[in-house]
Amino acid sequence: MSNRTMVAGNWKMNTTPAEGAALAQAVIEHVGTPGTKVVFGVPAIQLTQIQALTSKAPGFYVAAQNMHQEDSGAYTGEISARMLAAAGVDYVILGHSERRDYFGEDDTLIHAKILKALAAGVQPIYCCGEKLNIRQAGNHEMVVGKQIEQALFTLEAEQMRQVVIAYEPVWAIGTGVTASPEQAQDMHAFIRRMIHNYFGQDVAESTTILYGGSVKPDNAEELFGMPDVDGGLVGGASLDAAGFAAIVKAL
Ligand code: PGA
């Protein structure tokens, strides 16, 4: 059975602080009190400002889009998990395909970041997903399986309970091409089986597995209706308040 627990928006490098505040406020007004968790993944410069909004709006949370794997030090331009936690940030998106592709992040690095986030009390939203050529060659389960294994399979069960997984086929991100509900379901079930085999049934059943990749108001309901799809990680469509609210309501 689906957990139907979360819709997270990933604003990426969009919105000024004023635009971001207006967007979050408009979503909160459109949605009212959500039946599930609603997360705003915002640019770092807006984290404290959006945190101030979400802390007064039950059901709403704020996420960073990245963080560094060290606690502190000479890492110009970087932000640590400790800083996020101290600022009241609830979640951090880690391992997004754009971080992997444009910033050379691999699962060893992402694993280190996951450990730091957990130690600081910030919940990771761990992104995995295959590229188009991998899907076409039929190797998607092998590749995603390896990502899950390398990033998550040294955690304790109690740590794993804090992790949200987002399956985002790279060929569906920002392309307008969405995975079919069946493709999403098949991969989510595969991931949940892996979690089951390693961490046990209890952890597997309570793990939130989000689908990401061109989620829109008109396909959200169908995707969220699949038994192992527990919600969504939404990029482009999270920048429109009414559209994002409609996606939240589809869950
Ligand atoms: P998209 O992005 O919804 O624009 O495809 C999803 C994501 O990158 O998290």
Tab-separated table of N, CA and C and ligand atoms in Angstrom, residues 10 12 96 98 168 172-175 212-215 233-237, ligand 1:
chain	number	residue	atom	x	y	z
A	10	ASN	N	11.141	21.197	-5.976
A	10	ASN	CA	12.559	21.504	-6.137
A	10	ASN	C	12.645	22.732	-7.040
A	12	LYS	N	15.136	24.495	-7.721
A	12	LYS	CA	16.438	24.601	-8.402
A	12	LYS	C	16.955	26.045	-8.305
A	96	HIS	N	20.880	14.657	-6.444
A	96	HIS	CA	20.073	14.995	-7.622
A	96	HIS	C	20.904	14.785	-8.890
A	98	GLU	N	21.263	16.481	-11.437
A	98	GLU	CA	22.008	17.677	-11.867
A	98	GLU	C	23.292	17.840	-11.052
A	168	GLU	N	14.052	9.317	-9.771
A	168	GLU	CA	13.899	10.294	-10.842
A	168	GLU	C	14.639	9.817	-12.084
A	172	ALA	N	13.395	11.782	-17.750
A	172	ALA	CA	12.087	12.408	-17.506
A	172	ALA	C	12.217	13.764	-16.818
A	173	ILE	N	13.438	14.144	-16.428
A	173	ILE	CA	13.606	15.391	-15.671
A	173	ILE	C	13.655	16.583	-16.618
A	174	GLY	N	12.683	17.459	-16.472
A	174	GLY	CA	12.664	18.696	-17.247
A	174	GLY	C	12.419	18.493	-18.729
A	175	THR	N	12.026	17.295	-19.119
A	175	THR	CA	11.875	16.993	-20.542
A	175	THR	C	10.418	17.005	-20.994
A	212	GLY	N	9.937	11.416	-9.316
A	212	GLY	CA	10.233	12.732	-9.875
A	212	GLY	C	10.561	12.637	-11.350
A	213	GLY	N	10.179	13.659	-12.094
A	213	GLY	CA	10.444	13.701	-13.533
A	213	GLY	C	9.187	14.104	-14.270
A	214	SER	N	9.075	15.422	-14.543
A	214	SER	CA	7.929	15.963	-15.284
A	214	SER	C	6.579	15.624	-14.652
A	215	VAL	N	6.536	15.649	-13.311
A	215	VAL	CA	5.228	15.552	-12.643
A	215	VAL	C	4.487	16.868	-12.878
A	233	LEU	N	8.538	14.370	-6.265
A	233	LEU	CA	9.531	15.445	-6.223
A	233	LEU	C	9.351	16.210	-7.535
A	234	VAL	N	8.973	17.467	-7.408
A	234	VAL	CA	8.472	18.228	-8.553
A	234	VAL	C	9.398	19.394	-8.843
A	235	GLY	N	9.911	19.467	-10.060
A	235	GLY	CA	10.790	20.565	-10.438
A	235	GLY	C	10.003	21.716	-11.033
A	236	GLY	N	9.975	21.783	-12.360
A	236	GLY	CA	9.365	22.904	-13.076
A	236	GLY	C	7.983	23.283	-12.574
A	237	ALA	N	7.152	22.284	-12.354
A	237	ALA	CA	5.762	22.565	-11.974
A	237	ALA	C	5.634	23.080	-10.538
B	1	PGA	P1	10.969	18.308	-13.335
B	1	PGA	O1	12.206	18.133	-12.324
B	1	PGA	O2	9.712	18.116	-12.535
B	1	PGA	O3	11.105	19.689	-13.887
B	1	PGA	O4	11.117	17.244	-14.386
B	1	PGA	C1	12.191	17.156	-11.319
B	1	PGA	C2	13.457	17.242	-10.523
B	1	PGA	O5	14.510	17.543	-11.097
B	1	PGA	O6	13.459	17.026	-9.284
